[in-house]
Coordinates of C-alpha atoms in Angstrom, one line a residue:
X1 CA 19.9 -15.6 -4.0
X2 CA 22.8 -17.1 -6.4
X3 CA 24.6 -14.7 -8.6
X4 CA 24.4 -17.8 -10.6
X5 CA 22.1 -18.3 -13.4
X6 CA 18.6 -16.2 -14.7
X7 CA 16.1 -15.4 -12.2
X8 CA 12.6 -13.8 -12.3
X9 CA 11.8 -10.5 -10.1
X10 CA 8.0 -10.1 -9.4
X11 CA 7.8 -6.6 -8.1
X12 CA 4.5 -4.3 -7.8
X13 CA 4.6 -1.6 -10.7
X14 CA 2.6 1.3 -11.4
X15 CA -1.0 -0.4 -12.1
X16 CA 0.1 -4.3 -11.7
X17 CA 3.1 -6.6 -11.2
X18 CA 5.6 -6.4 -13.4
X19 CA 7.9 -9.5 -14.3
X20 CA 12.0 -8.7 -15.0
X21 CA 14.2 -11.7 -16.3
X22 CA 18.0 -11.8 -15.5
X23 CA 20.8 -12.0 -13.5
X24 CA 21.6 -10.3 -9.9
X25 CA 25.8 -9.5 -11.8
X26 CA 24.6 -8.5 -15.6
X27 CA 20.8 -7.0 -14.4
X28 CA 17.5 -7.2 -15.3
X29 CA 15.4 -6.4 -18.1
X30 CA 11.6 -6.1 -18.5
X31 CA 10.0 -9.4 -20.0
X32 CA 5.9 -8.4 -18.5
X33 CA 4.1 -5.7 -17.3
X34 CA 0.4 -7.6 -16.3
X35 CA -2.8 -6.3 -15.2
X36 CA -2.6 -8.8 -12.2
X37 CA -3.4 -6.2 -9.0
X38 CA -2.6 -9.2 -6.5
X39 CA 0.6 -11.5 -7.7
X40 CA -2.1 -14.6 -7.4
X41 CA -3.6 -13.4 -10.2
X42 CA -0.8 -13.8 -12.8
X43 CA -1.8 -17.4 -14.8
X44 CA 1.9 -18.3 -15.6
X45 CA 5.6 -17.8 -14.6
X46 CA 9.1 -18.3 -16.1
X47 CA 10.4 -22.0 -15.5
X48 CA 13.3 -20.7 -13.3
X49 CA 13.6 -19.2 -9.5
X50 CA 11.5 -16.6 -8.8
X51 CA 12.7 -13.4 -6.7
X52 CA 9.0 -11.9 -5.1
X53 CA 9.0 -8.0 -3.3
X54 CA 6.4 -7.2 -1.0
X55 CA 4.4 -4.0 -2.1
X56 CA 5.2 -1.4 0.9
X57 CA 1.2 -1.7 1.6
X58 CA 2.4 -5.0 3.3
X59 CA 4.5 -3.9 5.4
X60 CA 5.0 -1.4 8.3
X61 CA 8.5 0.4 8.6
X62 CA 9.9 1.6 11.8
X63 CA 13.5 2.7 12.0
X64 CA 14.9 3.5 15.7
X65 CA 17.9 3.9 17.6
X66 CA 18.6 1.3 20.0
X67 CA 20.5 1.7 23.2
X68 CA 23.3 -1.1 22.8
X69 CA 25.7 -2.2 19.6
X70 CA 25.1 -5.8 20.6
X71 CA 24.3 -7.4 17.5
X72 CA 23.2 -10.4 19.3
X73 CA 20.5 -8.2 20.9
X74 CA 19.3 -6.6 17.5
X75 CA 16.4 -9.4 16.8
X76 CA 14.8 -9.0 20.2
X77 CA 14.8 -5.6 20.5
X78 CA 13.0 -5.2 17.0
X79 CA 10.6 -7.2 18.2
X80 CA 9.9 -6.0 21.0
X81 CA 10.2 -2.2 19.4
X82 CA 7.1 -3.2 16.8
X83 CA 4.9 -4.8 19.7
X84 CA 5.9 -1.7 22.1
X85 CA 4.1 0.2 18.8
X86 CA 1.5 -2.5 18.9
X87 CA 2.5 -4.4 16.4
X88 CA 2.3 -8.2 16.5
X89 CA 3.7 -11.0 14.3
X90 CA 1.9 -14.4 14.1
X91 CA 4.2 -16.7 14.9
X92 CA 2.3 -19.3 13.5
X93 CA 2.5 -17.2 9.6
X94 CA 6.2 -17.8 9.0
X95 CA 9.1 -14.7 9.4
X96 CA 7.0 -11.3 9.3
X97 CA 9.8 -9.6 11.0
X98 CA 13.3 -8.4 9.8
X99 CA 15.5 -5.6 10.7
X100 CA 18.7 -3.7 8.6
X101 CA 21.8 -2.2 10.5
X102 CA 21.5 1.6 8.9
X103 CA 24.2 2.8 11.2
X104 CA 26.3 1.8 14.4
X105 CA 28.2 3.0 17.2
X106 CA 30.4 2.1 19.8
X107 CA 27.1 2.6 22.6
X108 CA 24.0 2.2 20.0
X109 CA 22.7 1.5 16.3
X110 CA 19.9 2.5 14.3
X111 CA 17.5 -0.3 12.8
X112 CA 15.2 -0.5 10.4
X113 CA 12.3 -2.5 11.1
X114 CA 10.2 -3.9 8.9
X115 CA 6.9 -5.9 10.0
X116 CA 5.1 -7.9 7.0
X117 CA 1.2 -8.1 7.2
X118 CA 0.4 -11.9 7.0
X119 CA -0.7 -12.7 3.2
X120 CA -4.1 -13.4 2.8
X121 CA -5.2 -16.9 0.7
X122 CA -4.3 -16.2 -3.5
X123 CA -2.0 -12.4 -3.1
X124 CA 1.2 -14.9 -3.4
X125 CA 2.0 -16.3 -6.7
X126 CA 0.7 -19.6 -7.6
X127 CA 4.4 -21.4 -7.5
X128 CA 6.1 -20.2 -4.3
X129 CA 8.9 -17.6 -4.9
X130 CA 12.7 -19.0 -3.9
X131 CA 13.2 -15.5 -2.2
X132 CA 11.4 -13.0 -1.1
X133 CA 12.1 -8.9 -0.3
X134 CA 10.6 -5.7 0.2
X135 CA 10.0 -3.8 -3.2
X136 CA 11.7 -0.4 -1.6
X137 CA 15.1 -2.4 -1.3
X138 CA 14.9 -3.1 -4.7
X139 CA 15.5 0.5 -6.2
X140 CA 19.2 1.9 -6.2
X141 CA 19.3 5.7 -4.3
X142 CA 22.3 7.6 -3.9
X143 CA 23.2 9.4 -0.7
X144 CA 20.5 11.1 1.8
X145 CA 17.0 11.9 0.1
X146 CA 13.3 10.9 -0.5
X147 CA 12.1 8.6 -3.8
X148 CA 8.1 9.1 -4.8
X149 CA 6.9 6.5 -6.7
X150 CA 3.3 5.0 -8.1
X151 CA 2.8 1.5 -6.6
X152 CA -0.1 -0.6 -7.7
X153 CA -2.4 2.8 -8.5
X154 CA -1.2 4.7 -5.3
X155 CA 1.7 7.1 -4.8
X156 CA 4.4 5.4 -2.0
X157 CA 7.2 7.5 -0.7
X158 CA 10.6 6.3 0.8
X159 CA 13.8 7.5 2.8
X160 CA 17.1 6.5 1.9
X161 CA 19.6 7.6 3.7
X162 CA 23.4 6.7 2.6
X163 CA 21.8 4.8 -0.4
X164 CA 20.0 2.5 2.1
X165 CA 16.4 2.1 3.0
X166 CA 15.3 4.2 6.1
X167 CA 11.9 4.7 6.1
X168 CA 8.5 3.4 3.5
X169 CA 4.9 4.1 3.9
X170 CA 2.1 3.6 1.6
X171 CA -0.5 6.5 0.8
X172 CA -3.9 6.9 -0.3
X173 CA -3.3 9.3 -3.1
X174 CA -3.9 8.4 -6.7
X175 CA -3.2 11.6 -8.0
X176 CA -1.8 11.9 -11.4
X177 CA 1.2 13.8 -10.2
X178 CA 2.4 14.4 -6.2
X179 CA -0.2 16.7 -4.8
X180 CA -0.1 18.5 -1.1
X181 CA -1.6 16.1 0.7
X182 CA 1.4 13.4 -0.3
X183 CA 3.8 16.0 1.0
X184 CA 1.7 16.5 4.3
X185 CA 2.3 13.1 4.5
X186 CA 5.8 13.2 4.0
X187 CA 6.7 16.3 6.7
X188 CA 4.4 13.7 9.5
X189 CA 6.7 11.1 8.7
X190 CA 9.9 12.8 8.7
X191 CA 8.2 14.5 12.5
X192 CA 7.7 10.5 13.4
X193 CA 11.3 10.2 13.0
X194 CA 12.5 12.7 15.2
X195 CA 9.9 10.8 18.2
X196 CA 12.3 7.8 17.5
X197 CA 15.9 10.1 18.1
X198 CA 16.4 9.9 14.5
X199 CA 17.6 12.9 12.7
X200 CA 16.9 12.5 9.3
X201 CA 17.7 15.5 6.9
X202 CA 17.3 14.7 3.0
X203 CA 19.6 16.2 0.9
X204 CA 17.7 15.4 -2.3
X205 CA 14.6 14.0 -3.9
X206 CA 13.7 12.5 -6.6
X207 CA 9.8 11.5 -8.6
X208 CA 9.8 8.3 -10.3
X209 CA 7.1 9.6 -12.5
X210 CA 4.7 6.8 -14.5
X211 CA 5.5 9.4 -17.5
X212 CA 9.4 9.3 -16.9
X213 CA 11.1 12.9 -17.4
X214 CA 7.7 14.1 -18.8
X215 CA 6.2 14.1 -15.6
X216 CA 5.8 16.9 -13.0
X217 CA 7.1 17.1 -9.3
X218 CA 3.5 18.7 -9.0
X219 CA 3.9 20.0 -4.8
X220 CA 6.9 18.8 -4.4
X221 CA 8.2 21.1 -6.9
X222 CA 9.2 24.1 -4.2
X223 CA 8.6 22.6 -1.4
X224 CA 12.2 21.6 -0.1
X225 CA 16.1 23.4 -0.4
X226 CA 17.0 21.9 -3.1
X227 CA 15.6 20.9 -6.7
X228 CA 13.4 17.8 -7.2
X229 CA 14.2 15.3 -10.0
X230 CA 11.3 13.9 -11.7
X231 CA 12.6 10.7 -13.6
X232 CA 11.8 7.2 -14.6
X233 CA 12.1 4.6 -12.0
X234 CA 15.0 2.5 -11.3
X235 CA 15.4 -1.2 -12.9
X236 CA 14.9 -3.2 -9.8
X237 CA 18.0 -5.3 -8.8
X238 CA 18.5 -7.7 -6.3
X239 CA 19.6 -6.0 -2.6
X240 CA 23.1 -6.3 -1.6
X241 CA 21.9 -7.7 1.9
X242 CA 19.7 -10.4 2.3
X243 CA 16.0 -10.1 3.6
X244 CA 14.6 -12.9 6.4
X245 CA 11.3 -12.2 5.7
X246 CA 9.7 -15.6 4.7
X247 CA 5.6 -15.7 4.9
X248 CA 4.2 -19.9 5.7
X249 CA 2.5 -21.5 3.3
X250 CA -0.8 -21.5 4.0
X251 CA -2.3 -24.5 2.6
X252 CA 0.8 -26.3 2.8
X253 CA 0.7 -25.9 6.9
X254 CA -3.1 -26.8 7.0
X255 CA -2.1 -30.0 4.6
X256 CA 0.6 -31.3 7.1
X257 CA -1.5 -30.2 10.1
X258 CA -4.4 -32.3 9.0
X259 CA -1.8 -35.2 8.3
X260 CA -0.3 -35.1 12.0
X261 CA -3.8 -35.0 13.5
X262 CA -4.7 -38.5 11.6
X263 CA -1.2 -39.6 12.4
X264 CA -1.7 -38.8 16.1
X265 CA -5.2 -39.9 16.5
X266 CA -4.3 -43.0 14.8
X267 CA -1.8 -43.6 17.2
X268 CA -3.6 -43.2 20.0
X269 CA -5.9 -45.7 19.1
X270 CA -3.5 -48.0 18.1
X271 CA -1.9 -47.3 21.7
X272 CA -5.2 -47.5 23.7
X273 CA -6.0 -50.9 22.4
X274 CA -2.8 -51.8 23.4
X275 CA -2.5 -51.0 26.9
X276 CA -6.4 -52.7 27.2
X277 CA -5.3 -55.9 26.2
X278 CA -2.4 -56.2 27.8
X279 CA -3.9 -54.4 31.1
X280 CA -2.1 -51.4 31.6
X281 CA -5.0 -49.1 32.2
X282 CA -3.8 -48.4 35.7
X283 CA 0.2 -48.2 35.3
X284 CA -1.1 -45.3 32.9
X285 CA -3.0 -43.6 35.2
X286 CA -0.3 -43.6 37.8
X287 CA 1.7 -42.2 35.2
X288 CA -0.4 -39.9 34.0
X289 CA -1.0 -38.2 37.8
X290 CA 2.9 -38.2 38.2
X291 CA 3.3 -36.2 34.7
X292 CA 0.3 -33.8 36.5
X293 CA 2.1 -33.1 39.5
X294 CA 5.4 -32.1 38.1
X295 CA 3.5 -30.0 35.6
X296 CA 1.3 -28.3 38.9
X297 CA 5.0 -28.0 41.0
X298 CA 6.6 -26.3 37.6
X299 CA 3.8 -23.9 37.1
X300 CA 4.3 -22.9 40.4
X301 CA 7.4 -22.1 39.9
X302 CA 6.8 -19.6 37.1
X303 CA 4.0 -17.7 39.1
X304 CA 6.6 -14.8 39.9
X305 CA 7.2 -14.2 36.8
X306 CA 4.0 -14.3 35.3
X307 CA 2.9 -11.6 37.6
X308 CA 5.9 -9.7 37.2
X309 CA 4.9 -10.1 33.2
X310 CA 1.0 -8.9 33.8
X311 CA 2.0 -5.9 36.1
X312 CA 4.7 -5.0 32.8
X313 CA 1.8 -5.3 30.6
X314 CA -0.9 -3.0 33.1
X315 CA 2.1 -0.3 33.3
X316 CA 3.0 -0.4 30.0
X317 CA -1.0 -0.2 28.9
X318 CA -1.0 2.7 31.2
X319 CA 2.0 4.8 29.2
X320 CA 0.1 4.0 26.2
X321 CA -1.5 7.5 25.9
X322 CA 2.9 9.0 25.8
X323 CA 4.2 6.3 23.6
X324 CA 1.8 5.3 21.3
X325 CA 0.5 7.4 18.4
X326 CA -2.8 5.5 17.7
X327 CA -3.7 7.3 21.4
X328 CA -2.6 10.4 20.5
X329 CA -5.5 12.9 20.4
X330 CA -3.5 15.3 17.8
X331 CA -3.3 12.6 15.6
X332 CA -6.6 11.3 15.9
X333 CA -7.8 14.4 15.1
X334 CA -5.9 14.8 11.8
X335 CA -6.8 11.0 10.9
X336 CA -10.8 12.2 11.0
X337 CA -10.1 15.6 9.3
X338 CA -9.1 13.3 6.9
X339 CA -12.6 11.6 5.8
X340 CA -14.4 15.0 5.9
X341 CA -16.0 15.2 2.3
X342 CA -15.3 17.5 -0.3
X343 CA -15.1 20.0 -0.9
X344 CA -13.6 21.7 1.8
X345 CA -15.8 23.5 4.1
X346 CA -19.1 21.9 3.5
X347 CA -18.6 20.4 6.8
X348 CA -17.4 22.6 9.7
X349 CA -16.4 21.0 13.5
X350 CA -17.4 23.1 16.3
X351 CA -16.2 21.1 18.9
X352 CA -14.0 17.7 19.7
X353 CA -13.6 16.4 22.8
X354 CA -10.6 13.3 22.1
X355 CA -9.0 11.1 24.7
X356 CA -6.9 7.8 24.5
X357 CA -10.5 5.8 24.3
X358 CA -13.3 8.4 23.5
X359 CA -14.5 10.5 20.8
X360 CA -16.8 13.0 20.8
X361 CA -16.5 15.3 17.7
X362 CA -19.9 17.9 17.2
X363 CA -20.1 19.3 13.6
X364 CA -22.4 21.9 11.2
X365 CA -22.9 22.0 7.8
X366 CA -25.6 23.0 5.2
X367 CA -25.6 19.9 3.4
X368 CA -27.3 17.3 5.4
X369 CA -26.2 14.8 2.9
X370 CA -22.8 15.2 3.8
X371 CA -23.0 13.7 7.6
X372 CA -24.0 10.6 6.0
X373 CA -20.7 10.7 3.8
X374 CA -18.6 11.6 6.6
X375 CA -19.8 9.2 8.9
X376 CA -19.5 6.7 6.6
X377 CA -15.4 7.5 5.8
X378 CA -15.4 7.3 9.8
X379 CA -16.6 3.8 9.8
X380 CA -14.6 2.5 7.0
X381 CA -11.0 4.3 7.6
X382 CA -8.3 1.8 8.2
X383 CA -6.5 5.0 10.7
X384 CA -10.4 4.6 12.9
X385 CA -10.3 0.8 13.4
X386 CA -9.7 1.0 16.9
X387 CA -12.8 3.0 17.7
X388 CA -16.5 1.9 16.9
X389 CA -18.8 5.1 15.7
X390 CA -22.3 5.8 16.1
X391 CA -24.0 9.0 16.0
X392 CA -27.4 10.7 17.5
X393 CA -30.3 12.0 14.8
X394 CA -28.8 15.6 13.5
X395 CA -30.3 18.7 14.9
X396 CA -31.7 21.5 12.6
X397 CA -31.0 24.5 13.9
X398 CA -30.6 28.1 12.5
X399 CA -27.0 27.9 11.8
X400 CA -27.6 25.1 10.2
X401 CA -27.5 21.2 10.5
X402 CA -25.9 20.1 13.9
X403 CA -24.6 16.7 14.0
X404 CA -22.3 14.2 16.9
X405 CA -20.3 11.7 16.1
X406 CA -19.3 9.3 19.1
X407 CA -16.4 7.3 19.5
X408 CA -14.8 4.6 21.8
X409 CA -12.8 1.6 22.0
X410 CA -14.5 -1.3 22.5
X411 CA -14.0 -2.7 26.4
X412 CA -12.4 -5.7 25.6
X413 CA -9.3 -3.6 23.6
X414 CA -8.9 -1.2 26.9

């Protein structure tokens, strides 16, 4: 982005986007705070360039430590790092990918990943932004710690370490002020880290409270070495590195599709009426059975390596169980403690039998009621997609209702 000349920042705030109007030298200042909870909603924009950050509920963040300082080699092996996490990018939905250099060696560096979820139709603003960022990289952190901050009605947490973006994930937690299970969520993340051979240690923390200084650190109060600062949030500011992430225009790319369909179809009209008047039928045919061949002869030559590639992909599904954490029974298990109603206790599990494709959980409570509730938070979790649930009738017993819940990925997923 030029340094030269005003600029609009769209970036999520606490309960809708908020609009800032300056320069990336002399800073930004306020002009909007809107109700708008998707930026497609917002009916008008400042006649100059406009700056757009992602929410972090758009994208997925995954530092780790590579095993070469070859630059060169940075691009592919963050892509291949988000699909080994089974993460994939349309490539057909512009640049979801980009990574950030945190720190670097002589033998290895560690990278920042950060994989954008394609926009879905009316979440962009209705004139396309001249850049685009993620909303985390907007906010200025000194040294090693962890920021808490409301984003769109839910509290979002990030790392920073040296002042620069580590680590973002969104939560679930509307809470007015950080409550425990924001900071359970916290401690999994920092664990996550250490899976990655990153050693993260935060040397300070800091609550960008809706209510500014008035606000409480709530759980976070106590919970680490050092004191937490509740504050207001930083004025966003343009990122001292720039960000590749650029989504396609949807209906732009449908227009132009459309376009070179008539275009081609046209032509080939135009080009089969040709070649029947002036006879050519055959010379085309000949033609078209040469092109055959040399396509048959070079797809022969590629069959190594497309086996070699298949028997990759059947070893790699195999290690899936090791490597990847949406087959980790531990963490399954703590993904469906997490959509047992409230309050606590009103549903008890007696037993759970949890593999890299099954789940069999068996349950009791005195409340009947609440198998419905917690079968239905089952069904709708966005941690549960990969399973499809269904459960047996409930058994009555003395000890009280007995309920199953059942499990399993889908065959075509294996």
């Amino acid at each position: 982005m030029s340094n030269k000349g005003d600029i609009v920042i769209l970036i999520p705030g606490v309960s809708g986007w908020e609009l800032w109007e300056g320069t990336p030298a002399a800073g930004f200042e306020r002009r909007e705070i809107t109700d708008a909870r998707v930026a497609g909603e917002i009916a008008t924009l400042p006649a100059l360039d406009v700056m757009y950050f992602f929410p972090v509920k758009d994208a997925t963040v995954m530092p780790f430590k590579t095993t070469t300082a070859d630059e060169n080699l940075f691009a592919d092996l963050a892509q291949m790092h988000s699909e080994r996490m089974g993460i994939r990018t349309d490539p057909g939905a512009g640049q979801l990918i980009d990574y950030f250099v945190m720190e670097k060696g002589e033998e290895s560096a560690v990278l920042t990943t950060v994989v954008l979820r394609a926009p879905e139709e009316g979440e962009l603003p209705q004139r396309s932004p001249k850049e685009f960022d993620y909303a985390p990289r907007a906010f200025a952190y000194e040294g090693d710690g962890i920021a808490f901050w409301k984003e769109l009605g839910q509290w979002v947490f990030a790392f920073y370490e040296q002042g620069k973006l580590l680590y973002a994930q969104s939560t679930s937690n509307d809470a007015d002020h950080p409550d425990e299970a924001l900071l359970r969520d916290v401690r999994l993340a920092l664990v996550q880290l250490t899976f990655q051979g990153i050693a993260f240690t935060p040397r300070s923390a800091q609550v960008w409270h809706p209510a500014g200084e008035l606000g409480e650190a709530g759980a976070l109060q106590n919970a680490f070495d050092f004191s937490v600062v509740v504050t207001k949030r930083p004025d966003p500011a343009v990122p001292a590195t720039d960000c590749k992430l650029l989504p396609a225009d949807v209906h732009a790319q449908r227009r132009e599709t459309a376009k070179r369909r008539q275009i081609m179809i046209a032509g080939a009209m135009a080009a089969s009426a040709v070649l029947s008047l002036i006879g050519w039928a055959g010379w085309t045919l000949w033609q078209d059975i040469s092109e055959t061949n040399k396509l048959v002869l070079a797809a022969k030559a590629i069959e190594p390596e497309r086996e070699a590639f298949n028997e990759h992909k059947v070893k790699w599904r195999e290690l899936g169980p090791v490597v990847d954490e949406e087959q980790w029974p531990v963490e399954t298990l703590y993904r469906i403690t997490r959509c047992m109603p409230m309050p606590k206790g009103v549903v008890r599990l007696t037993e759970a039998q949890i593999n890299s494709n099954e789940i069999r959980i068996k349950g009791v409570t005195n409340k009947p009621e609440s198998i419905g509730q917690f079968s239905f938070a089952i069904n709708k979790s966005d941690e549960l997609t990969r399973f499809k649930f269904d459960s047996p009738p409930p058994n009555n017993t003395s000890k009280g209702t007995e309920f199953v819940l059942q499990g399993a990925v889908p065959q075509e997923q294996q």
